[in-house]
Coordinates of C-alpha atoms and ligand atoms in Angstrom, one line a residue:
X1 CA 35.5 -3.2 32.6
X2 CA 36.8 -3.4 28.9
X3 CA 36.1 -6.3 26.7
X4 CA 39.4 -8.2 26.5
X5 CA 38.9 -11.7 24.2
X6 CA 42.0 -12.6 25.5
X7 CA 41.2 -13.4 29.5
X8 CA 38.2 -15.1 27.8
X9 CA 39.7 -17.6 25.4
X10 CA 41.2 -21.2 26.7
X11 CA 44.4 -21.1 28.2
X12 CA 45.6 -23.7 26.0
X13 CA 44.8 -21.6 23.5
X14 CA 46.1 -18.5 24.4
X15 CA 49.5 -20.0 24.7
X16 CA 49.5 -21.4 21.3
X17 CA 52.4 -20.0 19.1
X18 CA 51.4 -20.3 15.3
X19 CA 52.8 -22.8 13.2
X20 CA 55.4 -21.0 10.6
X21 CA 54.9 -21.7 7.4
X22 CA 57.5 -21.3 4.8
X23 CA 57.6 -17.4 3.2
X24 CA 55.2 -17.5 0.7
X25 CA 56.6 -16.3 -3.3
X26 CA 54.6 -13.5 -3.7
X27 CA 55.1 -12.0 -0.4
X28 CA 58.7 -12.3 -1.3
X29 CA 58.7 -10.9 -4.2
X30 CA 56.3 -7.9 -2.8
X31 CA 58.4 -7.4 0.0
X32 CA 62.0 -7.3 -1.6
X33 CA 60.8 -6.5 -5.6
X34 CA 62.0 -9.7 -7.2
X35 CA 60.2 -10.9 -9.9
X36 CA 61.7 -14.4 -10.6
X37 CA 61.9 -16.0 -7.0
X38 CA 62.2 -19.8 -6.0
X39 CA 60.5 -20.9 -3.1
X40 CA 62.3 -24.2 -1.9
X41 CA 61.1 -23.7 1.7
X42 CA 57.4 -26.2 1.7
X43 CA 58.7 -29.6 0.4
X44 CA 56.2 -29.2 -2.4
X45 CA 56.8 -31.0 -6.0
X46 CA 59.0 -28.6 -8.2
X47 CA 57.3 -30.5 -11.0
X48 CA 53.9 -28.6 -10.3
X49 CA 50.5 -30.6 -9.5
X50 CA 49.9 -34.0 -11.2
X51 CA 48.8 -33.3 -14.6
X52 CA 46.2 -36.0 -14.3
X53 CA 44.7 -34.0 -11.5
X54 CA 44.6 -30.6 -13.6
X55 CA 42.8 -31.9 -16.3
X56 CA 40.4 -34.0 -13.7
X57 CA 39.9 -30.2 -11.8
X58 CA 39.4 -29.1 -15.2
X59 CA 36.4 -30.8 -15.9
X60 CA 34.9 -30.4 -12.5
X61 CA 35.0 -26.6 -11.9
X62 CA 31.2 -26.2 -13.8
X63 CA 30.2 -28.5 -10.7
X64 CA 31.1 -26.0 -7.6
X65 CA 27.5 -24.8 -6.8
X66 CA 26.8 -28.3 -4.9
X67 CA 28.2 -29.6 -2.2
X68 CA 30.8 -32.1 -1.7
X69 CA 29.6 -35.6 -1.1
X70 CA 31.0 -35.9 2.9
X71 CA 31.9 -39.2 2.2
X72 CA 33.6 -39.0 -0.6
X73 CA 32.6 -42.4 -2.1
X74 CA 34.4 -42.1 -5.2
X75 CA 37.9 -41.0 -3.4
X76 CA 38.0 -43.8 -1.1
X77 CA 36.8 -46.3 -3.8
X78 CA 40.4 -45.6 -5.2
X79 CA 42.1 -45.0 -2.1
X80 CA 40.8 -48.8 -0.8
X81 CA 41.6 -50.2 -4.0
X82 CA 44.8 -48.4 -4.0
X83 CA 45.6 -49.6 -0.8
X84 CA 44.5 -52.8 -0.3
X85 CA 42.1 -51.7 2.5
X86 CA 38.5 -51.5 3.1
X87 CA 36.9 -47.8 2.2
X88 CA 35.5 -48.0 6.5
X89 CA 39.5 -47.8 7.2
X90 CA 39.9 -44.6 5.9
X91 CA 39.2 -41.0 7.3
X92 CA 39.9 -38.0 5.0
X93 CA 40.7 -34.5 6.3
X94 CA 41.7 -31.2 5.3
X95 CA 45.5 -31.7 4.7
X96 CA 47.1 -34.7 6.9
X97 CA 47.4 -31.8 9.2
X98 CA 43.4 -32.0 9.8
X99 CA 43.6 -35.5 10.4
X100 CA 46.2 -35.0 13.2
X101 CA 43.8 -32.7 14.8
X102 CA 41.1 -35.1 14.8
X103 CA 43.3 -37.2 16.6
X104 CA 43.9 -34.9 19.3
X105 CA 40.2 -34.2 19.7
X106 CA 39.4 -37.8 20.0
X107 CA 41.9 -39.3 22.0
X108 CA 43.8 -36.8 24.0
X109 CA 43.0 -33.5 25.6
X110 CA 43.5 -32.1 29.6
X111 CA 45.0 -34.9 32.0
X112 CA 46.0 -36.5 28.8
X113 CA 49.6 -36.5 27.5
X114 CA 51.0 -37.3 24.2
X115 CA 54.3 -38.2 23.2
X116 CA 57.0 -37.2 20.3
X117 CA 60.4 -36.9 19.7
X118 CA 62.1 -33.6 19.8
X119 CA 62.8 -32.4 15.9
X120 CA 59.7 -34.2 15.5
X121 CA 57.4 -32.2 12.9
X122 CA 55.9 -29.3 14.8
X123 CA 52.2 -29.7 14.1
X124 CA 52.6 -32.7 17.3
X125 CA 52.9 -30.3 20.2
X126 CA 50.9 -27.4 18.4
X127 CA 47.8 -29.4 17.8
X128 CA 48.2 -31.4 20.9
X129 CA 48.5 -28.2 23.0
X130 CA 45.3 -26.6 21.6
X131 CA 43.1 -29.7 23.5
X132 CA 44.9 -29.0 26.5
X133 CA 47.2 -32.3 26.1
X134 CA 50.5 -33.0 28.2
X135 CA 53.2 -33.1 26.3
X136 CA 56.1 -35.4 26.7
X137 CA 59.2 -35.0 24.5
X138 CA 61.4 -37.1 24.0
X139 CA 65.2 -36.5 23.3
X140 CA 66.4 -37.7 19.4
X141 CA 69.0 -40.1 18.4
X142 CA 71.1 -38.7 16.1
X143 CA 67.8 -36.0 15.1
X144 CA 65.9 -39.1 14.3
X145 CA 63.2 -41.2 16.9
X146 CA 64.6 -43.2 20.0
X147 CA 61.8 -45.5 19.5
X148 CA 62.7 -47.5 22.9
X149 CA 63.1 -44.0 24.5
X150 CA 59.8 -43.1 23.2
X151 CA 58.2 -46.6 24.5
X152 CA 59.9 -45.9 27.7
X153 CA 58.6 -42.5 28.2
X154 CA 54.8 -43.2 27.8
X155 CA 52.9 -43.0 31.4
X156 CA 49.3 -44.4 32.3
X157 CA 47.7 -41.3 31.1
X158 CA 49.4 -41.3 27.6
X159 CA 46.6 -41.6 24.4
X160 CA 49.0 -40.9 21.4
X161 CA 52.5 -41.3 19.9
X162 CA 53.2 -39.5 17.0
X163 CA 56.1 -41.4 15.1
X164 CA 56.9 -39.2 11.6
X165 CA 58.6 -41.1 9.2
X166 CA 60.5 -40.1 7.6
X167 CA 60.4 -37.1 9.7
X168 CA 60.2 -33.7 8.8
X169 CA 62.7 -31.7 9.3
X170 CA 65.4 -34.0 9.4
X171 CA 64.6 -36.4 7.1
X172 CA 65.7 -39.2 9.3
X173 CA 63.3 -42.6 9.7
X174 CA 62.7 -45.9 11.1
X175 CA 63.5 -49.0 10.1
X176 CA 61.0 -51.8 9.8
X177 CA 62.0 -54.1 12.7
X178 CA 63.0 -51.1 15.1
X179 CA 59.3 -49.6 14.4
X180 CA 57.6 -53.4 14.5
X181 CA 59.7 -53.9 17.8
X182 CA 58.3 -50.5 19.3
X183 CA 54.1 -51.3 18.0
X184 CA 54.9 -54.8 20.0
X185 CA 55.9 -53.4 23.0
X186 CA 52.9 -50.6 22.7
X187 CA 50.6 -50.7 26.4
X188 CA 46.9 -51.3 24.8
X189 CA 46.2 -47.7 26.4
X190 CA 47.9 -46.2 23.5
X191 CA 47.6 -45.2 19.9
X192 CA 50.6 -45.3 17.3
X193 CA 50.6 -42.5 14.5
X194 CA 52.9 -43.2 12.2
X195 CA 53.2 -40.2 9.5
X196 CA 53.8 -41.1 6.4
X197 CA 53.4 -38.0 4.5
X198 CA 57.0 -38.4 2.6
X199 CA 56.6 -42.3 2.1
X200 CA 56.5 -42.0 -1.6
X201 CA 60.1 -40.5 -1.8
X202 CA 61.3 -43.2 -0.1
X203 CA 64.2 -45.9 -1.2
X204 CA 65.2 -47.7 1.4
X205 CA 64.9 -51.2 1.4
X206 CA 64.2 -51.4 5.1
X207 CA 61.4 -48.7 5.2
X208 CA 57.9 -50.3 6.3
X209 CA 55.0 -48.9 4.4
X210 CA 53.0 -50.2 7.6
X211 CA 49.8 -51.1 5.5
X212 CA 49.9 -54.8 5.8
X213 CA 50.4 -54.4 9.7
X214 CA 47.5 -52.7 10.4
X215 CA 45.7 -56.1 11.0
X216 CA 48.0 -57.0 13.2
X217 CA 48.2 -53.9 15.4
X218 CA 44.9 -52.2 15.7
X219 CA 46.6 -49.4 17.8
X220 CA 48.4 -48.6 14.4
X221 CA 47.1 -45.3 12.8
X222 CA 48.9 -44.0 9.1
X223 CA 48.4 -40.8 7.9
X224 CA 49.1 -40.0 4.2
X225 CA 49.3 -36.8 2.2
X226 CA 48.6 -36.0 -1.6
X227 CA 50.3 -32.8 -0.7
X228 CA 53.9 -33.4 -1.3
X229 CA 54.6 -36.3 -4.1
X230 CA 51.4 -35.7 -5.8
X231 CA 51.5 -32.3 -5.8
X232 CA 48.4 -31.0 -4.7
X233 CA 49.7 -29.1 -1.3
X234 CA 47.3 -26.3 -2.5
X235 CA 44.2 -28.3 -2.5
X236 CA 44.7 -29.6 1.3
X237 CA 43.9 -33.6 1.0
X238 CA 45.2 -35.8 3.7
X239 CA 43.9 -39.6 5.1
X240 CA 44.6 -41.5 7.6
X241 CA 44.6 -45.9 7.4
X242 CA 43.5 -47.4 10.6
X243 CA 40.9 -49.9 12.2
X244 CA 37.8 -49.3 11.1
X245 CA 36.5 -48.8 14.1
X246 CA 39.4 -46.4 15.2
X247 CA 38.4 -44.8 11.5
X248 CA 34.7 -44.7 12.6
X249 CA 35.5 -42.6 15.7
X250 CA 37.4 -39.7 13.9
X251 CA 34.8 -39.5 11.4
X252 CA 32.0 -38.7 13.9
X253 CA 34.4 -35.3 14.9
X254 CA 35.0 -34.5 11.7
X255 CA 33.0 -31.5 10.0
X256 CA 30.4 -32.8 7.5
X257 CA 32.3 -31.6 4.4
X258 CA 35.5 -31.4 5.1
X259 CA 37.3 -31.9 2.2
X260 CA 36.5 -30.5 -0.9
X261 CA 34.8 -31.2 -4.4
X262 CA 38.1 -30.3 -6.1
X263 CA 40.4 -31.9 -3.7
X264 CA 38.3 -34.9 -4.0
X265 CA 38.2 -35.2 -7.8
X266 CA 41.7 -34.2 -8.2
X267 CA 42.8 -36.7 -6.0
X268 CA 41.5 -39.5 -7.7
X269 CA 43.0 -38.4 -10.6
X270 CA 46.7 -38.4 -9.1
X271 CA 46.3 -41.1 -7.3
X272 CA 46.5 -43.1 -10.3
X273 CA 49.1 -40.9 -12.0
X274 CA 52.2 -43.7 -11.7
X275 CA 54.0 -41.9 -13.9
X276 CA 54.2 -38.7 -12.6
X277 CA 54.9 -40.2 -9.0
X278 CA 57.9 -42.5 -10.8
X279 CA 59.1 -38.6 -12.5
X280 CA 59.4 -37.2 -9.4
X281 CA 61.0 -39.7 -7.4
X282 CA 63.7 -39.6 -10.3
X283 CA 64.0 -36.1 -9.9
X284 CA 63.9 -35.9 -6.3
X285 CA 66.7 -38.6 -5.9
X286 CA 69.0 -37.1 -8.6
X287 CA 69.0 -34.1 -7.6
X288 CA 69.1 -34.6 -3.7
X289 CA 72.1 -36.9 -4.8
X290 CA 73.9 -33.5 -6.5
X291 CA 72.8 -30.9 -3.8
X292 CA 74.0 -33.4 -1.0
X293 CA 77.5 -33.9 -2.9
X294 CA 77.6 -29.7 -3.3
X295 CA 77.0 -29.4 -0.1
X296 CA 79.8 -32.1 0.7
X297 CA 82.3 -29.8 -1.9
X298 CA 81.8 -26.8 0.2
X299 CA 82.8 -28.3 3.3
X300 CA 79.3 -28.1 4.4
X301 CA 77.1 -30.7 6.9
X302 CA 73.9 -31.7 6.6
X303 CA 71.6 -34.3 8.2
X304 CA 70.8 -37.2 5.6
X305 CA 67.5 -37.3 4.2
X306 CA 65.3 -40.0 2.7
X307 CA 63.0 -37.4 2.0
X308 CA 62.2 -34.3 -0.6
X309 CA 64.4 -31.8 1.5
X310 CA 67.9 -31.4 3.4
X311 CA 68.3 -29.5 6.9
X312 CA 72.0 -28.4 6.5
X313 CA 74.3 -26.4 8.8
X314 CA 75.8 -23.2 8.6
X315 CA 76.9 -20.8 10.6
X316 CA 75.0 -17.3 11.2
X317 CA 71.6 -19.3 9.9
X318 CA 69.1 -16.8 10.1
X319 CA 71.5 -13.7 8.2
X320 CA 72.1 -16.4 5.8
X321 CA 68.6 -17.1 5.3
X322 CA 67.9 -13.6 4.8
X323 CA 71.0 -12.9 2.1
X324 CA 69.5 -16.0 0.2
X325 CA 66.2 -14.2 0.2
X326 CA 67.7 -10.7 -1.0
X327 CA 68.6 -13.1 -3.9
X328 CA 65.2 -14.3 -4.6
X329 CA 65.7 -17.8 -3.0
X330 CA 63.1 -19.4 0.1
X331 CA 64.8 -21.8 2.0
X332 CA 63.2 -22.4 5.8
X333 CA 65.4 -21.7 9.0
X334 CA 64.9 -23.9 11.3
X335 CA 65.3 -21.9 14.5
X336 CA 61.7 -22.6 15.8
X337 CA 62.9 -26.3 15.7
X338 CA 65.7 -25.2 18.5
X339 CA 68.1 -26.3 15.1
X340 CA 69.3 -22.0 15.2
X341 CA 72.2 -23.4 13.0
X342 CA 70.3 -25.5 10.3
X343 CA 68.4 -24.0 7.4
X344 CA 66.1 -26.8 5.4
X345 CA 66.1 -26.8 1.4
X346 CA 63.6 -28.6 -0.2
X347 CA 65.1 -29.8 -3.8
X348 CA 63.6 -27.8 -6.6
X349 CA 64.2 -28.6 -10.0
X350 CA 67.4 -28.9 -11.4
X351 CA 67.9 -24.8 -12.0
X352 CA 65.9 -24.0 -9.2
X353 CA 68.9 -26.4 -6.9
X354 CA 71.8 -24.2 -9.2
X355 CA 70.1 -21.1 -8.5
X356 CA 69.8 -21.9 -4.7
X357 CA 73.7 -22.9 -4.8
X358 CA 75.2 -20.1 -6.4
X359 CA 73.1 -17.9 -3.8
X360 CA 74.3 -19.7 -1.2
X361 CA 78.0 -19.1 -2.3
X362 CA 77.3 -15.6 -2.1
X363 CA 75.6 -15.5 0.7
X364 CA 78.8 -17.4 2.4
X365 CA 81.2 -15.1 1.3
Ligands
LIG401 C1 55.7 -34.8 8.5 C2 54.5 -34.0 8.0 N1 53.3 -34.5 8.3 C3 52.2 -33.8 7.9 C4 52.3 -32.7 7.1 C5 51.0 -32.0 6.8 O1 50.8 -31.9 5.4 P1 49.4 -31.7 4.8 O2 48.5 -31.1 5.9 O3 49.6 -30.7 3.7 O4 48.9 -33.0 4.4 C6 53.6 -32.2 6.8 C7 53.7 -30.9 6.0 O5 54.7 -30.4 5.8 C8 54.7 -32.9 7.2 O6 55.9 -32.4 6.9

């Protein structure tokens, strides 16, 4: 008999299909010998990391021969004051993404199901799929959540709904009454995770930040990201705001040290940053405002976005996507989304955004 890891490994496992991240610059520029590529492709800040959070990392670097404290006291000082919570409400992971895998492991798992909209972020069914969950999908509403779909689909066996908003890749979201309506109506047999890992970048009036709720609904689980406003998607810091005793539970499956020294100090330091955050809301929204209206001049669709990124249409995605990578520019097709026609452009800066346009006229001719 030959060894063959395969017929040994979980099932679940086995019929995973990797997460695709977006093309990384340097293999892009290795692979097709350009020098001066953009990569508008991971919803990172074009403004770089929080400057705060340099200097902060800095400081810290002589420290790397001891461990991390696993508790990170001093983060979740800031985070609680931050935040208005208690430091027991919060678990901190290894990206947001870590955080959603926790929640897998604790609460769902075989003859569990879990349930999430379809153009819901991927990570939902990937991570859910590795325990073994059920999963139950749920058709959109105009690419964002049916929220009363979503209510209506959950069965006795459900543990988790995964509600991203705004959701990424459509940048679509849910308004506070809709979303307060749905946690009402929630059977006591089921957690809410409501994925907040855009909220920053949000303007719209009717968009719940969901902290002061989480009293009232202690089903309700928020996770947060210093990946994308703050700028540290590098690092790989993520939280999540709960109950404390819904906190207390993913902390006991958590590894001892998950996040790290860096990550830890760095974040404090951004967290208080205000006016980098206010700098790149500015940017984001003025230049979202220009691409979207580009877009509009060249006869082009695209779903509307509260977010730091547009999913747009054209036709021929994926030979599009590769003539704007001949040209040095990353933008992310969305076929593994089932969206074969939409390609999703995170806004860079503003000659990043003219860069991307001008390839894209090329590319279209
Ligand atoms: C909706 C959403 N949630 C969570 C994440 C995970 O981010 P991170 O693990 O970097 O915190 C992402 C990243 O793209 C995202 O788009």
């Amino acid at each position: 008999m030959t060894f063959d890891p395969i017929t040994l490994a979980q099932p679940s496992i086995v019929s995973l299909t990797p997460y695709q991240p977006g093309k990384p610059l340097r293999e892009l520029e290795r692979e097709y010998g350009i020098e001066d590529a953009v990569k508008l492709a991971s919803n990172e800040n074009p403004l770089g990391p929080s400057p705060a959070a340099v200097q902060a990392i800095k400081a810290a670097v002589t420290e790397l021969n001891r461990y991390p404290e696993g508790n990170a006291p001093d983060l979740k000082m800031a985070l609680a004051q931050h935040h208005g919570v208690t430091m027991d409400q919060l678990v901190l992971g290894n990206g947001s993404n870590e955080i959603l895998e926790l929640l897998v492991r604790v609460f769902a798992g075989q003859g569990r199901s879990v349930v999430f909209s379809r153009y819901a972020f991927a990570v939902y069914p990937l991570v859910s799929l590795a325990v073994g969950a059920t999963l139950i999908e749920v058709p959109d509403q105009r690419w964002g959540h049916d929220l009363e779909a979503m209510r209506a689909a959950i069965t006795d066996d459900t543990r988790l709904v995964f509600i991203a908003n705004p959701n990424n890749p459509t940048g679509t979201w849910s308004k506070a009454d809709e979303l307060r309506r749905f946690m009402r109506s929630l059977p006591t047999h089921v957690i809410a995770v409501v994925d907040q890992a855009y909220i920053e970048y949000v303007q719209e009036e009717e968009y719940p930040d969901c902290i002061d709720w989480l009293q009232a609904f202690p089903q309700l689980v928020l996770t947060r990201t210093f990946s994308k406003i703050y700028g540290l998607a590098g690092l790989r810091l993520g939280y999540s705001l709960s109950s404390a005793q819904l906190a207390d539970l993913l902390n006991r499956a958590r590894q001892p040290f998950n996040t790290n020294y860096l990550a830890q100090i760095a974040a404090v330091a951004a967290l208080g940053d205000d006016e980098f955050v206010v700098r790149s809301v500015e940017l984001n929204q003025r230049e979202g405002r220009r691409v979207c209206a580009a877009l509009t001049e060249r006869g082009i669709s695209y779903i509307p976005s509260v977010a730091n990124f547009v999913s747009f249409q054209v036709e021929q995605a994926a030979v599009i996507c590769e003539k704007l990578l001949q040209q040095g520019v990353i933008v992310r097709p969305m076929a593994g989304y089932k969206m074969p026609e939409y390609l999703r452009l995170t806004y860079g800066l503003s000659t990043e955004n003219s860069r991307f346009l001008r390839a894209l006229d090329q590319a279209l001719l």
